[in-house]
Amino acid sequence: METIAYSIGQLAKQANCKVETVHYYEKTGLMPEPPRTEGGHRLYVLEDAKRLKFIRRCRELGFKIQQIKELLKFIDEPDHYCGEVKAMALQQADDVQQKIDDLERLKLALYEMVAQCKGGRYSINDCPIVEALYVT
Amino acid sequence: METIAYSIGQLAKQANCKVETVHYYEKTGLMPEPPRTEGGHRLYVLEDAKRLKFIRRCRELGFKIQQIKELLKFIDEPDHYCGEVKAMALQQADDVQQKIDDLERLKLALYEMVAQCKGGRYSINDCPIVEALYVT
DNA sequence: ATAGAACCTGTAGTAACTACAGGATCAAGG
DNA sequence: CCTTGATCCTGTAGTTACTACAGGTTCTAT
């Protein structure tokens, strides 16, 4: 039975990213160096498409390249366990929660400033927002 | 009456940033090119300290350098009005809200995956997290 | 006078791509 | 078979907002 080959463009389209991104993932070791055609074009297989999509999904979930490398190591090497993956996902979730908390505080500060401000054609000198930030 | 002069180091310390950051702000036009000593060291005044702190506070609030440039224009030029500042702050608050919403979705996805996962010493092949992400 | 802190300029590195430039190869239609 | 346009190749530079040197000069305090 034959294995179906994909061009880098097809791979990228499937994973919803640019060809250059795949190049980049290859350079940084996330994606393998695939075999080439006579002319030097990269030839991928279905497994590579899976891998690229995995990388992209993880990126969407906010994982950094380094973390994804670790996750891929779990997948590539057989001697790892589910618990390790779970721990990383939990850590990631906590990081996200932290970011949310920070942004909530930020939002509050902004809305408070906005609420203080009458807006309109008052001079900048009387603007409470400027006053709140532009001080000694 | 004499004007008190500050070194770049004193300025940076006041604004809780690095000397190099002030250099960077000068290069990018956020901070002015101040007069120098005979030997070439920068000499700042209180107004500059205010400006630097303003920039840093805005950065903490998530404003981008470009946005801060616009805000500083409001301060530097007299023919602007409070309403413009308010509008930018509101826009910023909305952007923050958007980011929060995105992160909340992200968090949910992560926690859902984690909840599915028994963890522990089960093989990676049965890990629901990997299964959720590493698919065709 | 001198030691050591602080300052100077300029370059390169960070993260995760994106955007070319300039050229080669591939697939489809005539 | 040949051509044309799409796709691909490598390599370099740009993006954001800094940070980290290197190698040298100046300032400040004793």
Short mmCIF file of C-alpha atoms (C1' of nucleotides) in Angstrom, two decimals:
data_model
loop_
_atom_site.label_atom_id
_atom_site.label_comp_id
_atom_site.label_asym_id
_atom_site.label_seq_id
_atom_site.Cartn_x
_atom_site.Cartn_y
_atom_site.Cartn_z
CA MET A 1 0.00 0.00 0.00
CA GLU A 2 1.14 3.46 -0.90
CA THR A 3 1.69 6.33 1.46
CA ILE A 4 0.18 9.58 0.39
CA ALA A 5 2.59 12.50 0.33
CA TYR A 6 1.78 16.12 1.05
CA SER A 7 3.51 19.28 -0.02
CA ILE A 8 4.43 21.83 2.58
CA GLY A 9 1.70 24.10 1.27
CA GLN A 10 -0.99 21.45 1.76
CA LEU A 11 0.30 20.79 5.25
CA ALA A 12 0.26 24.45 6.13
CA LYS A 13 -3.25 24.91 4.81
CA GLN A 14 -4.51 21.93 6.81
CA ALA A 15 -3.02 23.37 9.98
CA ASN A 16 -4.13 26.87 9.12
CA CYS A 17 -0.67 28.41 9.11
CA LYS A 18 1.87 29.76 6.68
CA VAL A 19 4.50 27.79 4.82
CA GLU A 20 7.16 29.92 6.48
CA THR A 21 5.84 28.85 9.85
CA VAL A 22 6.48 25.22 8.98
CA HIS A 23 9.99 26.15 7.88
CA TYR A 24 10.40 27.86 11.21
CA TYR A 25 9.14 24.84 13.14
CA GLU A 26 11.62 22.69 11.24
CA LYS A 27 14.50 25.02 12.03
CA THR A 28 13.57 25.04 15.69
CA GLY A 29 13.16 21.29 15.84
CA LEU A 30 9.39 21.00 16.35
CA MET A 31 8.86 19.48 12.95
CA PRO A 32 11.11 16.82 11.41
CA GLU A 33 13.29 17.27 8.35
CA PRO A 34 11.24 15.34 5.84
CA PRO A 35 12.50 13.57 2.72
CA ARG A 36 12.58 15.63 -0.43
CA THR A 37 11.69 15.28 -4.08
CA GLU A 38 14.44 15.21 -6.67
CA GLY A 39 14.07 18.94 -6.95
CA GLY A 40 14.33 19.50 -3.24
CA HIS A 41 10.68 20.02 -2.30
CA ARG A 42 9.66 18.67 1.09
CA LEU A 43 7.48 15.56 1.19
CA TYR A 44 5.28 15.04 4.23
CA VAL A 45 3.03 12.23 5.35
CA LEU A 46 -0.20 12.17 7.33
CA GLU A 47 1.63 11.79 10.63
CA ASP A 48 3.40 15.10 9.95
CA ALA A 49 0.07 16.81 9.37
CA LYS A 50 -1.14 15.49 12.72
CA ARG A 51 1.99 16.76 14.38
CA LEU A 52 1.71 20.23 12.86
CA LYS A 53 -1.95 20.50 13.86
CA PHE A 54 -1.02 19.43 17.37
CA ILE A 55 1.59 22.17 17.54
CA ARG A 56 -0.87 24.77 16.30
CA ARG A 57 -3.59 23.71 18.72
CA CYS A 58 -1.15 23.92 21.58
CA ARG A 59 -0.08 27.39 20.47
CA GLU A 60 -3.72 28.44 20.42
CA LEU A 61 -4.00 27.15 23.96
CA GLY A 62 -1.16 29.47 24.88
CA PHE A 63 1.62 26.92 25.21
CA LYS A 64 5.07 28.23 24.41
CA ILE A 65 7.32 26.54 21.89
CA GLN A 66 9.48 25.17 24.68
CA GLN A 67 6.47 23.63 26.42
CA ILE A 68 5.29 22.13 23.16
CA LYS A 69 8.70 20.58 22.71
CA GLU A 70 8.23 18.89 26.06
CA LEU A 71 4.75 17.72 25.13
CA LEU A 72 6.06 16.33 21.85
CA LYS A 73 8.77 14.51 23.75
CA PHE A 74 6.00 12.79 25.69
CA ILE A 75 4.48 11.72 22.40
CA ASP A 76 7.72 10.81 20.67
CA GLU A 77 9.18 8.78 23.49
CA PRO A 78 7.25 5.80 24.79
CA ASP A 79 8.42 5.94 28.38
CA HIS A 80 6.25 8.80 29.58
CA TYR A 81 2.97 8.88 31.35
CA CYS A 82 -0.31 10.64 31.22
CA GLY A 83 0.30 12.28 34.59
CA GLU A 84 3.11 14.37 33.20
CA VAL A 85 0.90 15.74 30.49
CA LYS A 86 -1.88 16.44 32.96
CA ALA A 87 0.53 18.33 35.20
CA MET A 88 1.63 20.54 32.33
CA ALA A 89 -1.95 21.26 31.31
CA LEU A 90 -2.81 22.17 34.89
CA GLN A 91 0.20 24.45 35.17
CA GLN A 92 -0.83 26.08 31.93
CA ALA A 93 -4.37 26.56 33.21
CA ASP A 94 -3.03 28.21 36.35
CA ASP A 95 -0.84 30.51 34.29
CA VAL A 96 -3.86 31.50 32.27
CA GLN A 97 -5.83 32.20 35.44
CA GLN A 98 -3.01 34.43 36.63
CA LYS A 99 -3.09 36.40 33.40
CA ILE A 100 -6.84 36.77 33.69
CA ASP A 101 -6.51 38.14 37.21
CA ASP A 102 -3.92 40.66 36.08
CA LEU A 103 -6.10 41.81 33.23
CA GLU A 104 -9.12 42.12 35.49
CA ARG A 105 -7.19 44.51 37.73
CA LEU A 106 -6.07 46.41 34.66
CA LYS A 107 -9.63 46.67 33.39
CA LEU A 108 -10.81 47.98 36.73
CA ALA A 109 -8.15 50.67 36.76
CA LEU A 110 -9.09 51.76 33.27
CA TYR A 111 -12.82 51.83 33.93
CA GLU A 112 -12.29 53.79 37.12
CA MET A 113 -10.31 56.38 35.22
CA VAL A 114 -12.90 56.51 32.49
CA ALA A 115 -15.70 56.91 35.03
CA GLN A 116 -13.93 59.89 36.57
CA CYS A 117 -13.66 61.58 33.21
CA LYS A 118 -16.41 63.82 31.89
CA GLY A 119 -14.93 63.62 28.43
CA GLY A 120 -15.91 66.06 25.70
CA ARG A 121 -14.20 69.33 24.97
CA TYR A 122 -12.61 70.03 28.28
CA SER A 123 -8.98 71.00 28.18
CA ILE A 124 -6.44 68.27 28.60
CA ASN A 125 -5.31 70.04 31.73
CA ASP A 126 -8.49 69.05 33.52
CA CYS A 127 -8.58 65.48 32.27
CA PRO A 128 -8.67 63.10 35.24
CA ILE A 129 -7.12 60.33 33.23
CA VAL A 130 -4.09 62.40 32.36
CA GLU A 131 -4.02 63.66 35.91
CA ALA A 132 -4.03 60.13 37.24
CA LEU A 133 -1.06 59.12 35.16
CA TYR A 134 0.95 62.21 34.45
CA VAL A 135 2.13 63.12 37.91
CA THR A 136 5.37 63.40 39.77
CA MET B 1 15.79 79.90 41.02
CA GLU B 2 17.74 76.86 39.97
CA THR B 3 16.41 73.85 38.22
CA ILE B 4 17.47 70.56 39.71
CA ALA B 5 19.05 68.15 37.25
CA TYR B 6 18.79 64.38 37.30
CA SER B 7 21.05 61.74 35.83
CA ILE B 8 19.55 59.05 33.63
CA GLY B 9 20.12 56.55 36.42
CA GLN B 10 18.12 58.58 38.92
CA LEU B 11 15.35 58.97 36.38
CA ALA B 12 15.25 55.28 35.66
CA LYS B 13 15.16 54.39 39.33
CA GLN B 14 12.26 56.79 39.95
CA ALA B 15 10.28 55.21 37.14
CA ASN B 16 11.32 51.71 38.13
CA CYS B 17 12.98 50.84 34.87
CA LYS B 18 16.43 50.32 33.41
CA VAL B 19 18.76 52.95 32.01
CA GLU B 20 18.70 51.12 28.70
CA THR B 21 14.95 51.46 28.59
CA VAL B 22 15.28 55.24 28.78
CA HIS B 23 17.80 55.11 25.96
CA TYR B 24 15.30 53.06 24.03
CA TYR B 25 12.50 55.52 24.68
CA GLU B 26 14.74 58.32 23.45
CA LYS B 27 15.60 56.44 20.28
CA THR B 28 11.95 55.77 19.58
CA GLY B 29 10.89 59.33 20.30
CA LEU B 30 8.93 58.86 23.53
CA MET B 31 11.49 60.71 25.59
CA PRO B 32 13.22 63.92 24.49
CA GLU B 33 16.90 64.29 23.73
CA PRO B 34 18.00 66.15 26.84
CA PRO B 35 20.95 68.53 27.18
CA ARG B 36 24.25 66.98 28.18
CA THR B 37 27.12 67.64 30.53
CA GLU B 38 30.51 68.56 29.09
CA GLY B 39 31.35 64.89 29.16
CA GLY B 40 28.21 63.86 27.35
CA HIS B 41 26.04 62.58 30.21
CA ARG B 42 22.32 63.27 29.86
CA LEU B 43 20.77 65.90 32.13
CA TYR B 44 17.09 65.60 32.92
CA VAL B 45 14.63 67.79 34.81
CA LEU B 46 11.58 66.98 36.91
CA GLU B 47 9.24 67.22 33.93
CA ASP B 48 11.19 64.43 32.26
CA ALA B 49 10.77 62.23 35.30
CA LYS B 50 7.01 62.86 35.15
CA ARG B 51 6.99 61.93 31.50
CA LEU B 52 8.92 58.73 32.02
CA LYS B 53 6.66 57.66 34.86
CA PHE B 54 3.65 58.40 32.68
CA ILE B 55 5.04 56.16 29.97
CA ARG B 56 5.72 53.37 32.42
CA ARG B 57 2.28 53.60 34.00
CA CYS B 58 0.69 53.44 30.59
CA ARG B 59 2.78 50.41 29.72
CA GLU B 60 1.60 48.74 32.91
CA LEU B 61 -1.94 49.46 31.80
CA GLY B 62 -1.21 47.59 28.62
CA PHE B 63 -0.92 50.52 26.23
CA LYS B 64 1.40 49.94 23.32
CA ILE B 65 4.22 52.32 22.51
CA GLN B 66 2.27 53.70 19.56
CA GLN B 67 -0.75 54.42 21.74
CA ILE B 68 1.43 56.12 24.30
CA LYS B 69 2.84 58.30 21.57
CA GLU B 70 -0.68 59.43 20.82
CA LEU B 71 -1.43 60.05 24.47
CA LEU B 72 1.76 62.08 24.80
CA LYS B 73 0.75 64.10 21.78
CA PHE B 74 -2.39 65.04 23.68
CA ILE B 75 -0.20 66.23 26.51
CA ASP B 76 2.44 67.92 24.36
CA GLU B 77 0.03 69.78 22.10
CA PRO B 78 -2.49 72.13 23.64
CA ASP B 79 -5.22 71.74 21.04
CA HIS B 80 -6.59 68.43 22.22
CA TYR B 81 -9.45 67.57 24.46
CA CYS B 82 -10.25 65.30 27.29
CA GLY B 83 -12.73 63.36 25.17
CA GLU B 84 -10.00 61.99 22.96
CA VAL B 85 -8.14 60.63 25.94
CA LYS B 86 -11.31 59.11 27.35
CA ALA B 87 -12.02 57.42 24.03
CA MET B 88 -8.58 55.84 23.99
CA ALA B 89 -8.90 54.64 27.55
CA LEU B 90 -12.29 53.12 26.75
CA GLN B 91 -10.93 51.42 23.66
CA GLN B 92 -8.09 50.08 25.76
CA ALA B 93 -10.52 48.79 28.37
CA ASP B 94 -12.49 47.02 25.65
CA ASP B 95 -9.33 45.45 24.27
CA VAL B 96 -8.52 44.20 27.73
CA GLN B 97 -12.00 42.74 28.07
CA GLN B 98 -11.53 40.96 24.77
CA LYS B 99 -8.29 39.42 25.98
CA ILE B 100 -9.97 38.33 29.19
CA ASP B 101 -12.75 36.63 27.25
CA ASP B 102 -10.23 34.80 25.08
CA LEU B 103 -8.31 33.62 28.10
CA GLU B 104 -11.48 32.47 29.85
CA ARG B 105 -12.31 30.26 26.87
CA LEU B 106 -8.77 28.98 26.93
CA LYS B 107 -8.96 28.19 30.62
CA LEU B 108 -12.18 26.30 30.14
CA ALA B 109 -10.70 24.19 27.37
CA LEU B 110 -7.69 23.36 29.52
CA TYR B 111 -9.72 22.49 32.60
CA GLU B 112 -12.05 20.33 30.54
CA MET B 113 -9.10 18.39 29.21
CA VAL B 114 -7.61 18.06 32.66
CA ALA B 115 -10.91 16.85 34.08
CA GLN B 116 -11.09 14.10 31.46
CA CYS B 117 -7.62 12.90 32.36
CA LYS B 118 -7.07 10.33 35.08
CA GLY B 119 -3.40 11.23 35.21
CA GLY B 120 -0.91 9.02 36.91
CA ARG B 121 1.02 6.22 35.29
CA TYR B 122 -1.31 5.46 32.46
CA SER B 123 0.32 5.24 29.07
CA ILE B 124 0.48 8.32 26.93
CA ASN B 125 -1.58 6.46 24.36
CA ASP B 126 -4.63 6.62 26.55
CA CYS B 127 -4.21 10.23 27.63
CA PRO B 128 -7.35 12.20 26.77
CA ILE B 129 -5.38 15.41 26.58
CA VAL B 130 -3.06 14.07 23.95
CA GLU B 131 -6.02 12.46 22.23
CA ALA B 132 -7.85 15.77 22.15
CA LEU B 133 -4.98 17.55 20.48
CA TYR B 134 -3.00 15.00 18.54
CA VAL B 135 -5.53 13.97 15.91
CA THR B 136 -5.86 14.15 12.18
"C1'" DA C 1 45.11 61.57 42.49
"C1'" DT C 2 42.65 57.63 42.11
"C1'" DA C 3 39.23 54.02 42.62
"C1'" DG C 4 34.90 52.56 41.53
"C1'" DA C 5 30.33 53.73 40.22
"C1'" DA C 6 27.79 55.41 36.67
"C1'" DC C 7 27.55 56.76 32.09
"C1'" DC C 8 28.40 56.56 26.82
"C1'" DT C 9 27.56 54.21 21.96
"C1'" DG C 10 26.63 50.44 19.37
"C1'" DT C 11 25.50 45.75 18.51
"C1'" DA C 12 23.17 41.54 19.27
"C1'" DG C 13 19.83 38.72 21.53
"C1'" DT C 14 14.91 37.56 23.09
"C1'" DA C 15 9.81 35.04 21.14
"C1'" DA C 16 7.42 33.46 17.45
"C1'" DC C 17 6.82 34.25 13.70
"C1'" DT C 18 6.18 37.28 8.98
"C1'" DA C 19 7.81 39.27 4.79
"C1'" DC C 20 10.39 39.66 1.36
"C1'" DA C 21 14.19 38.70 -2.59
"C1'" DG C 22 15.84 36.09 -6.13
"C1'" DG C 23 15.79 31.95 -8.01
"C1'" DA C 24 14.34 26.76 -8.92
"C1'" DT C 25 10.75 23.28 -9.48
"C1'" DC C 26 6.26 21.41 -10.18
"C1'" DA C 27 1.58 20.49 -12.37
"C1'" DA C 28 -1.62 21.45 -15.85
"C1'" DG C 29 -3.12 22.92 -20.31
"C1'" DG C 30 -2.23 23.42 -25.22
"C1'" DC D 1 6.86 18.52 -25.60
"C1'" DC D 2 6.63 23.05 -23.98
"C1'" DT D 3 5.23 26.82 -21.57
"C1'" DT D 4 3.22 29.32 -17.84
"C1'" DG D 5 1.83 30.27 -13.42
"C1'" DA D 6 1.65 28.40 -8.92
"C1'" DT D 7 4.33 26.66 -5.55
"C1'" DC D 8 8.59 25.82 -3.49
"C1'" DC D 9 13.58 26.69 -2.14
"C1'" DT D 10 17.21 29.35 0.92
"C1'" DG D 11 18.54 33.14 3.31
"C1'" DT D 12 18.08 37.57 5.34
"C1'" DA D 13 15.74 41.19 7.62
"C1'" DG D 14 11.80 43.10 10.07
"C1'" DT D 15 8.34 42.97 13.91
"C1'" DT D 16 7.66 44.50 19.61
"C1'" DA D 17 9.57 46.28 23.64
"C1'" DC D 18 12.91 45.88 25.59
"C1'" DT D 19 17.53 43.47 27.83
"C1'" DA D 20 22.35 42.34 27.83
"C1'" DC D 21 26.54 42.88 26.90
"C1'" DA D 22 31.37 45.02 25.22
"C1'" DG D 23 34.67 48.29 25.38
"C1'" DG D 24 35.48 52.66 26.53
"C1'" DT D 25 34.75 57.47 28.99
"C1'" DT D 26 33.25 60.45 32.76
"C1'" DC D 27 31.81 61.56 37.27
"C1'" DT D 28 32.07 61.57 42.33
"C1'" DA D 29 33.98 60.90 46.60
"C1'" DT D 30 37.80 60.05 49.37
#
